[in-house]
Tab-separated table of C-alpha atoms (C1' of nucleotides) in Angstrom:
chain	number	residue	atom	x	y	z
C	999	UNK	CA	198.569	133.454	194.018
C	1000	UNK	CA	198.310	130.825	196.709
C	1001	UNK	CA	199.169	127.235	195.862
C	1002	UNK	CA	197.953	124.289	197.887
C	1003	UNK	CA	198.839	120.626	197.666
C	1004	UNK	CA	196.799	117.800	199.134
C	1005	UNK	CA	198.612	114.532	199.801
C	1006	UNK	CA	196.364	111.615	200.609
C	1007	UNK	CA	197.071	107.913	201.023
C	1008	UNK	CA	195.174	105.472	198.802
C	1009	UNK	CA	192.758	103.347	200.888
C	1010	UNK	CA	194.911	104.071	203.906
C	1011	UNK	CA	193.916	101.298	206.335
C	1012	UNK	CA	194.128	98.624	203.655
C	1013	UNK	CA	197.481	99.988	202.503
C	1014	UNK	CA	198.842	99.877	206.066
C	1015	UNK	CA	198.004	96.188	206.275
C	1016	UNK	CA	199.495	95.463	202.862
C	1017	UNK	CA	202.690	97.317	203.784
C	1018	UNK	CA	203.400	94.579	206.337
C	1019	UNK	CA	202.143	91.711	204.179
C	1020	UNK	CA	203.351	92.634	200.703
C	1021	UNK	CA	202.186	89.250	199.421
C	1022	UNK	CA	198.676	90.684	199.488
C	1023	UNK	CA	199.401	93.389	196.940
C	1024	UNK	CA	197.653	91.584	194.101
C	1025	UNK	CA	194.712	90.366	196.155
C	1026	UNK	CA	191.547	92.129	197.255
C	1027	UNK	CA	191.993	93.481	200.789
C	1028	UNK	CA	189.357	95.067	203.030
C	1029	UNK	CA	189.379	96.489	206.548
C	1030	UNK	CA	186.307	96.334	208.772
C	1031	UNK	CA	184.921	98.857	211.243
C	1032	UNK	CA	184.725	98.181	214.973
C	1033	UNK	CA	182.851	95.002	215.844
C	1034	UNK	CA	183.720	93.786	212.348
C	1035	UNK	CA	180.572	95.655	211.372
C	1036	UNK	CA	181.059	97.028	207.894
C	1037	UNK	CA	183.758	97.714	205.326
C	1038	UNK	CA	185.616	100.987	205.864
C	1039	UNK	CA	188.588	100.500	203.549
C	1040	UNK	CA	189.142	98.491	200.399
C	1041	UNK	CA	192.075	98.376	197.984
C	1042	UNK	CA	191.529	98.654	194.236
C	1043	UNK	CA	191.178	94.887	193.782
C	1044	UNK	CA	188.447	94.801	196.415
C	1045	UNK	CA	186.681	97.830	194.930
C	1046	UNK	CA	186.664	96.011	191.606
C	1047	UNK	CA	184.207	93.608	193.210
C	1048	UNK	CA	181.666	96.456	193.118
C	1049	UNK	CA	180.540	95.148	189.775
C	1050	UNK	CA	178.993	92.110	191.450
C	1051	UNK	CA	176.753	94.255	193.610
C	1052	UNK	CA	173.476	95.887	192.646
C	1053	UNK	CA	171.100	97.925	194.724
C	1054	UNK	CA	167.734	96.289	195.164
C	1055	UNK	CA	164.841	97.820	193.234
C	1056	UNK	CA	163.021	100.673	194.959
C	1057	UNK	CA	159.721	99.671	196.546
C	1058	UNK	CA	157.768	101.182	193.653
C	1059	UNK	CA	159.901	99.207	191.242
C	1060	UNK	CA	160.273	102.213	188.978
C	1061	UNK	CA	163.919	102.866	189.699
C	1062	UNK	CA	166.470	100.848	187.804
C	1063	UNK	CA	168.863	98.775	189.858
C	1064	UNK	CA	172.167	100.593	190.179
C	1065	UNK	CA	175.591	99.230	190.877
C	1066	UNK	CA	176.721	100.182	194.335
C	1067	UNK	CA	179.981	100.101	196.224
C	1068	UNK	CA	181.286	97.583	198.700
C	1069	UNK	CA	182.437	100.511	200.855
C	1070	UNK	CA	180.315	100.726	204.020
C	1071	UNK	CA	178.493	97.515	203.220
C	1072	UNK	CA	177.752	95.411	206.307
C	1073	UNK	CA	180.329	92.652	206.329
C	1074	UNK	CA	177.830	89.823	206.746
C	1075	UNK	CA	176.097	90.860	203.527
C	1076	UNK	CA	179.220	90.626	201.377
C	1077	UNK	CA	181.136	87.972	203.257
C	1078	UNK	CA	180.415	85.269	200.671
C	1079	UNK	CA	181.343	87.466	197.757
C	1080	UNK	CA	184.619	88.411	199.433
C	1081	UNK	CA	185.453	84.817	200.220
C	1082	UNK	CA	184.715	83.709	196.682
C	1083	UNK	CA	187.372	86.136	195.455
C	1084	UNK	CA	189.931	85.226	198.091
C	1085	UNK	CA	189.726	88.589	199.806
C	1086	UNK	CA	191.944	89.141	202.820
C	1087	UNK	CA	189.802	90.610	205.599
C	1088	UNK	CA	191.150	92.630	208.555
C	1089	UNK	CA	189.536	93.937	211.720
C	1090	UNK	CA	190.524	97.539	212.280
C	1091	UNK	CA	193.899	97.943	213.978
C	1092	UNK	CA	193.823	101.593	214.997
C	1093	UNK	CA	197.023	101.393	216.963
C	1094	UNK	CA	198.885	100.475	213.787
C	1095	UNK	CA	197.088	103.047	211.628
C	1096	UNK	CA	197.668	105.860	214.122
C	1097	UNK	CA	201.387	105.115	214.255
C	1098	UNK	CA	201.684	104.873	210.474
C	1099	UNK	CA	199.752	108.129	210.228
C	1100	UNK	CA	202.280	109.954	212.396
C	1101	UNK	CA	205.143	108.713	210.251
C	1102	UNK	CA	203.261	109.685	207.086
C	1103	UNK	CA	202.640	113.255	208.248
C	1104	UNK	CA	206.241	113.633	209.390
C	1105	UNK	CA	207.514	112.645	205.931
C	1106	UNK	CA	205.048	114.942	204.151
C	1107	UNK	CA	205.996	117.842	206.418
C	1108	UNK	CA	209.545	117.810	205.086
C	1109	UNK	CA	208.354	119.085	201.715
C	1110	UNK	CA	207.079	122.530	202.726
C	1111	UNK	CA	207.384	124.949	205.629
C	1112	UNK	CA	203.641	125.013	206.228
C	1113	UNK	CA	201.560	121.881	206.731
C	1114	UNK	CA	198.008	121.219	207.879
C	1115	UNK	CA	197.295	117.709	209.102
C	1116	UNK	CA	193.744	117.389	207.888
C	1117	UNK	CA	192.883	113.796	208.728
C	1118	UNK	CA	194.495	110.507	209.627
C	1119	UNK	CA	195.761	110.096	206.055
C	1120	UNK	CA	195.661	113.584	204.513
C	1121	UNK	CA	197.877	116.657	204.730
C	1122	UNK	CA	197.653	119.996	202.989
C	1123	UNK	CA	200.903	121.767	202.149
C	1124	UNK	CA	201.303	125.434	201.303
C	1125	UNK	CA	203.374	125.517	198.130
C	1126	UNK	CA	202.949	129.244	197.522
C	1127	UNK	CA	206.203	130.545	196.089
C	1128	UNK	CA	207.222	127.134	194.725
C	1129	UNK	CA	206.001	128.105	191.213
C	1130	UNK	CA	209.455	128.033	189.696
C	1131	UNK	CA	209.803	124.351	190.488
C	1132	UNK	CA	208.114	121.795	188.339
C	1133	UNK	CA	205.441	120.882	190.859
C	1134	UNK	CA	204.473	117.696	189.070
C	1135	UNK	CA	208.034	116.449	189.544
C	1136	UNK	CA	207.933	117.658	193.126
C	1137	UNK	CA	204.737	115.678	193.673
C	1138	UNK	CA	206.437	112.589	192.282
C	1139	UNK	CA	209.299	113.093	194.732
C	1140	UNK	CA	206.778	113.149	197.569
C	1141	UNK	CA	205.212	109.938	196.311
C	1142	UNK	CA	208.546	108.156	196.000
C	1143	UNK	CA	209.679	109.267	199.443
C	1144	UNK	CA	206.567	107.908	201.110
C	1145	UNK	CA	206.545	104.716	199.120
C	1146	UNK	CA	210.177	104.051	200.006
C	1147	UNK	CA	209.854	105.106	203.641
C	1148	UNK	CA	206.534	103.507	204.550
C	1149	UNK	CA	205.385	101.332	201.674
C	1150	UNK	CA	202.265	103.463	201.308
C	1151	UNK	CA	200.949	104.686	197.949
C	1152	UNK	CA	199.760	108.301	197.953
C	1153	UNK	CA	198.268	110.721	195.446
C	1154	UNK	CA	199.156	114.418	195.178
C	1155	UNK	CA	196.757	117.124	193.982
C	1156	UNK	CA	197.818	120.740	193.453
C	1157	UNK	CA	195.678	123.849	192.868
C	1158	UNK	CA	195.108	127.508	193.755
C	1159	UNK	CA	192.586	126.649	196.490
C	1160	UNK	CA	192.076	123.808	198.907
C	1161	UNK	CA	188.955	122.740	197.030
C	1162	UNK	CA	190.907	122.545	193.767
C	1163	UNK	CA	193.762	120.673	195.462
C	1164	UNK	CA	191.234	118.168	196.770
C	1165	UNK	CA	189.695	117.842	193.361
C	1166	UNK	CA	193.077	117.396	191.691
C	1167	UNK	CA	193.911	114.715	194.229
C	1168	UNK	CA	190.644	112.953	193.428
C	1169	UNK	CA	191.508	112.998	189.713
C	1170	UNK	CA	195.131	112.007	190.326
C	1171	UNK	CA	193.949	108.797	191.948
C	1172	UNK	CA	191.753	107.918	189.021
C	1173	UNK	CA	194.367	106.962	186.542
C	1174	UNK	CA	195.783	109.038	183.753
C	1175	UNK	CA	198.080	111.152	185.907
C	1176	UNK	CA	200.493	108.707	187.590
C	1177	UNK	CA	199.325	109.850	190.999
C	1178	UNK	CA	200.117	113.564	190.632
C	1179	UNK	CA	197.994	116.332	189.096
C	1180	UNK	CA	198.983	120.006	189.125
C	1181	UNK	CA	196.083	122.204	188.027
C	1182	UNK	CA	198.078	125.423	188.356
C	1183	UNK	CA	199.921	124.827	185.084
C	1184	UNK	CA	196.863	123.911	183.014
C	1185	UNK	CA	194.962	126.335	180.790
C	1186	UNK	CA	191.443	127.330	181.831
C	1187	UNK	CA	189.772	125.307	179.048
C	1188	UNK	CA	191.823	122.254	180.038
C	1189	UNK	CA	190.758	122.625	183.669
C	1190	UNK	CA	187.128	123.079	182.673
C	1191	UNK	CA	187.275	119.931	180.624
C	1192	UNK	CA	188.406	118.049	183.717
C	1193	UNK	CA	185.785	119.688	185.967
C	1194	UNK	CA	183.088	118.744	183.514
C	1195	UNK	CA	183.766	115.118	184.307
C	1196	UNK	CA	183.601	115.488	188.071
C	1197	UNK	CA	180.144	114.825	189.522
C	1198	UNK	CA	178.888	117.566	191.834
C	1199	UNK	CA	178.749	115.119	194.733
C	1200	UNK	CA	182.512	114.566	194.416
C	1201	UNK	CA	183.261	118.208	195.179
C	1202	UNK	CA	184.602	118.747	198.713
C	1203	UNK	CA	181.779	119.921	200.966
C	1204	UNK	CA	178.918	118.637	198.813
C	1205	UNK	CA	177.207	115.711	200.498
C	1206	UNK	CA	174.073	113.815	199.614
C	1207	UNK	CA	171.532	116.483	200.593
C	1208	UNK	CA	173.276	119.376	198.890
C	1209	UNK	CA	173.930	117.251	195.835
C	1210	UNK	CA	170.207	116.675	195.395
C	1211	UNK	CA	169.383	120.344	195.936
C	1212	UNK	CA	172.041	121.457	193.478
C	1213	UNK	CA	170.947	118.918	190.890
C	1214	UNK	CA	167.411	120.237	191.232
C	1215	UNK	CA	168.611	123.629	189.978
C	1216	UNK	CA	170.581	122.105	187.132
C	1217	UNK	CA	174.033	121.902	188.711
C	1218	UNK	CA	175.330	118.428	187.999
C	1219	UNK	CA	179.107	118.790	187.690
C	1220	UNK	CA	181.959	120.684	189.292
C	1221	UNK	CA	182.057	122.840	186.161
C	1222	UNK	CA	178.363	123.735	186.556
C	1223	UNK	CA	179.065	124.998	190.064
C	1224	UNK	CA	182.125	126.906	188.921
C	1225	UNK	CA	180.134	128.717	186.204
C	1226	UNK	CA	176.970	129.248	188.278
C	1227	UNK	CA	175.683	132.753	189.094
C	1228	UNK	CA	176.953	133.565	192.604
C	1229	UNK	CA	173.937	135.790	193.389
C	1230	UNK	CA	171.528	132.979	192.677
C	1231	UNK	CA	173.686	130.598	194.695
C	1232	UNK	CA	173.790	132.802	197.763
C	1233	UNK	CA	170.044	133.388	197.639
C	1234	UNK	CA	169.308	129.724	197.644
C	1235	UNK	CA	172.132	128.106	199.605
C	1236	UNK	CA	174.289	128.694	202.642
C	1237	UNK	CA	177.634	130.448	202.550
C	1238	UNK	CA	179.420	127.126	202.113
C	1239	UNK	CA	178.218	126.688	198.561
C	1240	UNK	CA	179.277	130.192	197.612
C	1241	UNK	CA	182.670	129.440	199.075
C	1242	UNK	CA	182.970	126.259	197.007
C	1243	UNK	CA	182.009	128.267	193.917
C	1244	UNK	CA	184.746	130.832	194.590
C	1245	UNK	CA	187.314	128.170	195.383
C	1246	UNK	CA	186.578	126.416	192.088
C	1247	UNK	CA	187.297	129.799	190.459
C	1248	UNK	CA	190.818	129.834	191.954
C	1249	UNK	CA	189.922	132.195	194.801
C	1250	UNK	CA	191.245	130.694	198.011
C	1251	UNK	CA	188.677	131.278	200.770
C	1252	UNK	CA	190.002	128.612	203.105
C	1253	UNK	CA	193.438	129.079	204.577
C	1254	UNK	CA	195.895	126.511	205.777
C	1255	UNK	CA	195.147	125.592	209.374
C	1256	UNK	CA	198.530	124.863	210.871
C	1257	UNK	CA	197.857	124.869	214.578
C	1258	UNK	CA	196.192	121.858	216.078
C	1259	UNK	CA	193.460	123.459	218.183
C	1260	UNK	CA	192.266	121.513	221.201
C	1261	UNK	CA	189.002	119.687	220.554
C	1262	UNK	CA	185.776	121.373	221.619
C	1263	UNK	CA	184.165	118.104	222.536
C	1264	UNK	CA	185.410	114.594	223.153
C	1265	UNK	CA	183.208	111.656	222.318
C	1266	UNK	CA	183.695	108.014	223.074
C	1267	UNK	CA	181.074	105.566	221.905
C	1268	UNK	CA	180.825	101.964	220.800
C	1269	UNK	CA	178.371	99.439	219.520
C	1270	UNK	CA	178.515	96.405	221.763
C	1271	UNK	CA	179.787	92.998	220.666
C	1272	UNK	CA	176.738	91.596	222.403
C	1273	UNK	CA	173.585	93.520	223.316
C	1274	UNK	CA	173.311	94.639	226.925
C	1275	UNK	CA	170.260	93.791	229.033
C	1276	UNK	CA	171.516	94.586	232.521
C	1277	UNK	CA	172.031	97.964	234.072
C	1278	UNK	CA	175.294	96.841	235.641
C	1279	UNK	CA	176.786	96.103	232.219
C	1280	UNK	CA	175.685	99.405	230.733
C	1281	UNK	CA	177.174	101.234	233.679
C	1282	UNK	CA	180.427	99.319	233.339
C	1283	UNK	CA	180.647	100.008	229.614
C	1284	UNK	CA	179.973	103.710	230.022
C	1285	UNK	CA	182.472	104.106	232.848
C	1286	UNK	CA	185.044	102.529	230.557
C	1287	UNK	CA	184.166	104.982	227.785
C	1288	UNK	CA	184.301	107.854	230.268
C	1289	UNK	CA	187.734	106.747	231.379
C	1290	UNK	CA	189.108	106.772	227.825
C	1291	UNK	CA	187.438	110.114	227.115
C	1292	UNK	CA	188.975	111.588	230.264
C	1293	UNK	CA	192.419	110.378	229.171
C	1294	UNK	CA	191.991	112.203	225.879
C	1295	UNK	CA	190.774	115.252	227.759
C	1296	UNK	CA	193.909	115.323	229.933
C	1297	UNK	CA	196.146	114.636	226.945
C	1298	UNK	CA	195.067	117.944	225.397
C	1299	UNK	CA	195.279	119.782	228.715
C	1300	UNK	CA	191.556	120.477	228.985
C	1301	UNK	CA	188.864	120.209	231.618
C	1302	UNK	CA	185.175	119.653	230.933
C	1303	UNK	CA	182.113	121.077	232.579
C	1304	UNK	CA	179.410	119.001	230.924
C	1305	UNK	CA	179.019	115.249	230.604
C	1306	UNK	CA	176.466	113.730	228.249
C	1307	UNK	CA	175.550	110.064	228.306
C	1308	UNK	CA	173.509	108.409	225.585
C	1309	UNK	CA	172.333	104.922	224.720
C	1310	UNK	CA	170.269	103.327	221.987
C	1311	UNK	CA	168.723	100.034	221.031
C	1312	UNK	CA	169.533	98.421	217.677
C	1313	UNK	CA	168.031	100.636	214.939
C	1314	UNK	CA	168.098	97.677	212.550
C	1315	UNK	CA	165.875	95.625	214.832
C	1316	UNK	CA	162.937	97.816	215.780
C	1317	UNK	CA	160.900	94.689	216.484
C	1318	UNK	CA	163.019	94.179	219.613
C	1319	UNK	CA	161.779	97.525	220.897
C	1320	UNK	CA	163.151	100.945	220.088
C	1321	UNK	CA	164.527	103.353	222.646
C	1322	UNK	CA	167.134	106.060	222.479
C	1323	UNK	CA	167.816	108.758	224.919
C	1324	UNK	CA	170.499	111.055	226.202
C	1325	UNK	CA	171.113	112.947	229.386
C	1326	UNK	CA	173.376	115.936	229.987
C	1327	UNK	CA	174.811	116.741	233.392
C	1328	UNK	CA	176.726	119.836	234.413
C	1329	UNK	CA	179.493	119.879	236.940
C	1330	UNK	CA	179.778	122.690	239.457
C	1331	UNK	CA	183.426	122.980	238.549
C	1332	UNK	CA	185.132	121.885	235.363
C	1333	UNK	CA	187.289	118.784	235.863
C	1334	UNK	CA	189.561	116.230	234.205
C	1335	UNK	CA	189.312	113.697	237.024
C	1336	UNK	CA	188.149	110.297	235.776
C	1337	UNK	CA	186.466	109.605	239.108
C	1338	UNK	CA	184.308	112.726	239.057
C	1339	UNK	CA	183.349	112.192	235.430
C	1340	UNK	CA	182.522	108.542	236.145
C	1341	UNK	CA	180.276	109.674	239.000
C	1342	UNK	CA	178.231	111.809	236.619
C	1343	UNK	CA	178.084	108.970	234.136
C	1344	UNK	CA	176.604	106.655	236.743
C	1345	UNK	CA	173.938	109.241	237.571
C	1346	UNK	CA	173.224	109.535	233.861
C	1347	UNK	CA	172.847	105.787	233.438
C	1348	UNK	CA	170.291	105.643	236.229
C	1349	UNK	CA	168.293	108.391	234.555
C	1350	UNK	CA	168.417	106.750	231.153
C	1351	UNK	CA	167.889	103.158	232.139
C	1352	UNK	CA	164.640	101.457	231.132
C	1353	UNK	CA	164.025	97.790	231.778
C	1354	UNK	CA	163.125	95.403	228.976
C	1355	UNK	CA	165.262	96.873	226.239
C	1356	UNK	CA	168.325	95.419	224.568
C	1357	UNK	CA	170.969	98.112	224.435
C	1358	UNK	CA	173.095	98.081	221.317
C	1359	UNK	CA	175.257	101.171	221.554
C	1360	UNK	CA	176.131	103.840	224.076
C	1361	UNK	CA	178.549	106.687	224.540
C	1362	UNK	CA	179.900	109.538	226.609
C	1363	UNK	CA	180.419	113.104	225.384
C	1364	UNK	CA	182.587	115.555	227.301
C	1365	UNK	CA	181.783	119.145	226.354
C	1366	UNK	CA	182.116	122.737	227.507
C	1367	UNK	CA	185.851	122.209	227.427
C	1368	UNK	CA	188.374	124.797	228.506
C	1369	UNK	CA	192.091	124.844	229.110
C	1370	UNK	CA	193.061	123.611	232.539
C	1371	UNK	CA	195.838	126.198	232.766
C	1372	UNK	CA	193.250	128.976	232.628
C	1373	UNK	CA	190.919	127.424	235.156
C	1374	UNK	CA	189.605	129.583	237.966
C	1375	UNK	CA	188.395	128.535	241.360
C	1376	UNK	CA	184.702	128.970	242.026
C	1377	UNK	CA	183.780	130.660	245.257
C	1378	UNK	CA	180.850	128.304	245.809
C	1379	UNK	CA	182.279	125.072	244.464
C	1380	UNK	CA	184.747	122.705	246.125
C	1381	UNK	CA	188.320	123.910	245.706
C	1382	UNK	CA	190.561	122.400	243.069
C	1383	UNK	CA	192.150	119.298	244.400
C	1384	UNK	CA	195.875	119.019	243.847
C	1385	UNK	CA	195.963	115.383	244.780
C	1386	UNK	CA	193.509	114.675	241.989
C	1387	UNK	CA	195.897	116.099	239.416
C	1388	UNK	CA	198.767	114.034	240.784
C	1389	UNK	CA	196.742	110.850	240.837
C	1390	UNK	CA	195.527	111.321	237.264
C	1391	UNK	CA	199.066	112.073	236.082
C	1392	UNK	CA	200.366	108.881	237.684
C	1393	UNK	CA	197.494	106.873	236.223
C	1394	UNK	CA	198.205	108.177	232.728
C	1395	UNK	CA	201.919	107.498	233.055
C	1396	UNK	CA	201.448	103.942	234.217
C	1397	UNK	CA	198.914	103.177	231.519
C	1398	UNK	CA	201.166	104.619	228.875
C	1399	UNK	CA	204.121	102.584	230.061
C	1400	UNK	CA	202.471	99.315	231.028
C	1401	UNK	CA	199.625	99.232	228.543
C	1402	UNK	CA	196.073	100.560	228.477
C	1403	UNK	CA	193.900	99.805	231.500
C	1404	UNK	CA	196.811	98.637	233.680
C	1405	UNK	CA	195.410	100.992	236.278
C	1406	UNK	CA	191.655	101.618	236.202
C	1407	UNK	CA	188.599	102.235	238.332
C	1408	UNK	CA	187.154	99.190	240.050
C	1409	UNK	CA	183.818	99.837	238.338
C	1410	UNK	CA	185.450	99.343	234.948
C	1411	UNK	CA	185.937	95.702	235.918
C	1412	UNK	CA	188.318	95.121	233.121
C	1413	UNK	CA	188.532	91.354	233.167
C	1414	UNK	CA	184.832	90.838	232.796
C	1415	UNK	CA	183.267	92.678	229.887
C	1416	UNK	CA	180.559	90.766	228.137
C	1417	UNK	CA	179.856	93.645	225.793
C	1418	UNK	CA	183.416	93.897	224.403
C	1419	UNK	CA	183.970	94.354	220.672
C	1420	UNK	CA	184.130	91.510	218.238
C	1421	UNK	CA	187.414	91.521	216.329
C	1422	UNK	CA	188.013	88.272	214.560
C	1423	UNK	CA	190.593	89.374	211.998
C	1424	UNK	CA	193.036	91.532	213.917
C	1425	UNK	CA	196.575	91.967	212.570
C	1426	UNK	CA	199.636	92.475	214.822
C	1427	UNK	CA	200.514	95.937	216.118
C	1428	UNK	CA	203.814	95.719	214.238
C	1429	UNK	CA	205.169	99.155	215.107
C	1430	UNK	CA	203.949	99.839	218.637
C	1431	UNK	CA	204.194	96.560	220.543
C	1432	UNK	CA	207.389	94.560	221.199
C	1433	UNK	CA	205.455	91.297	221.348
C	1434	UNK	CA	204.025	91.843	217.874
C	1435	UNK	CA	206.999	92.867	215.745
C	1436	UNK	CA	207.153	91.699	212.160
C	1437	UNK	CA	209.023	88.423	211.907
C	1438	UNK	CA	211.022	87.620	208.793
C	1439	UNK	CA	211.793	84.022	208.027
U	1065	DT	C1'	174.254	85.792	214.345
U	1066	DC	C1'	176.522	89.813	212.077
U	1067	DT	C1'	174.890	97.188	210.015
U	1068	DG	C1'	181.376	102.214	212.760
U	1069	DG	C1'	183.298	106.152	215.269
U	1070	DG	C1'	184.778	110.908	216.034
U	1071	DG	C1'	184.617	115.311	214.881
U	1072	DT	C1'	183.225	120.574	213.015
U	1073	DC	C1'	180.339	124.182	211.325
U	1074	DC	C1'	175.970	126.414	210.187
U	1075	DT	C1'	171.179	127.630	210.799
U	1076	DA	C1'	166.658	128.106	212.682
U	1077	DG	C1'	164.085	129.148	216.373
U	1078	DG	C1'	163.170	130.168	221.187
U	1079	DA	C1'	164.218	132.949	225.298
U	1080	DC	C1'	165.250	137.127	226.834
U	1081	DC	C1'	166.183	142.076	226.929
U	1082	DC	C1'	165.224	146.928	226.123
S	623	DT	C1'	140.144	150.385	221.826
S	624	DC	C1'	144.760	150.066	220.356
S	625	DT	C1'	149.339	145.237	222.151
S	626	DG	C1'	156.265	146.524	218.387
S	627	DG	C1'	160.477	145.583	216.819
S	628	DG	C1'	165.148	144.728	216.909
S	629	DG	C1'	169.019	142.698	218.879
S	630	DT	C1'	171.813	138.943	221.241
S	631	DC	C1'	172.605	134.560	223.106
S	632	DC	C1'	171.905	129.728	223.444
S	633	DT	C1'	170.662	125.171	221.923
S	634	DA	C1'	169.193	121.395	219.055
S	635	DG	C1'	169.488	119.403	214.938
S	636	DG	C1'	171.115	118.961	210.294
S	637	DA	C1'	174.797	118.544	207.077
S	638	DC	C1'	179.265	117.709	206.156
S	639	DC	C1'	184.010	115.609	206.628
S	640	DC	C1'	187.300	111.422	207.073
DNA sequence: TCTGGGGTCCTAGGACCC
DNA sequence: TCTGGGGTCCTAGGACCC
């Protein structure tokens, strides 16, 4: 029988910050999204502040106020609460988190021949054939290695399917298991007892909508889904639910995905630090996004044939006027040249632009991607330009060596960006920038 | 004043074909 | 007068994930 492990860092972004400022370990710590918009990571001390929050009553007043979570709360709404409890607040420092993530996955990978890097802070391992080891001890070894090597706390969940490994990981974080839970050695009644206490919405793949639909047919816990009649499930729901049902019954439907497939679309979007009211600024912002997207495109060796541009006003301020629109453009020949993509973006901006709106967010999507190495010339399109490839390669090299945006298009106008992100609580890039190394006094 | 960003997969429905 | 049915492909939108 297959055995999967899921290793997952506890509140990863917050833990990365604490790793470099260990004095914070007993204080609430939160990390904010771009623009210091809302809370995207919180350590246990910060999550404990949940008890001070309650959801407002529904408009009918019939629903009881429920405690809610500080996760994903807009920062300005909880700023006072956080301050009152001496919370350390960080803007997101993705350069640091990405570097820590690489180190984390490298360490995890040493514990099994097959690894799937599932997200910035999660890896699956294939532990099939490791049955003769004590896998709980093995999980503890993984935890110790990562704690010693990176100062990051992780939890380890083990089961006969990915869904069960996820679920075990979820339970391992909760307390009674010292960070490691191996379901493969538990009896069926013992497992069922655990599943009975997992809400259906906490099962991997069940979001808000499906949770409500499942609850409506009497499925409230992971155990309910495990014991449900598969025929009834497949009549009423999509194949995903049936798959979850099987996976909860120890039948692995999802395999380990070892190879890192190239992305099928590349998206770069941002909310602006300050709303945009001039076409020139929107164009400048979108050309900047296009430039970053094109870098990512080249980094995975792809070319794109479609460019989509979108923009929207602030959905939280409809009184300022609401407008959102998008525009897709196709290129005659797929490309990875920043200049050609930027050209399309400018055309898109002119199509989308309406006077008298305050633009709050915009983005660029590159799609219809294919591998550059397999690209064919089109009889009716301009021939592939070798100089373009050389120029882009030089641009990428210089920017990698000298820092982002060292070399950019004039229309990006890098010194003068009124719409740039707000980031008032940024920590140093300890591991990726010589100017920002940790100093020890 | 201040509300994130980047992805994948699935499905329904329309266009089109024979 | 009577006006089918089945298949494929594509796209938009919804739902989910972290």
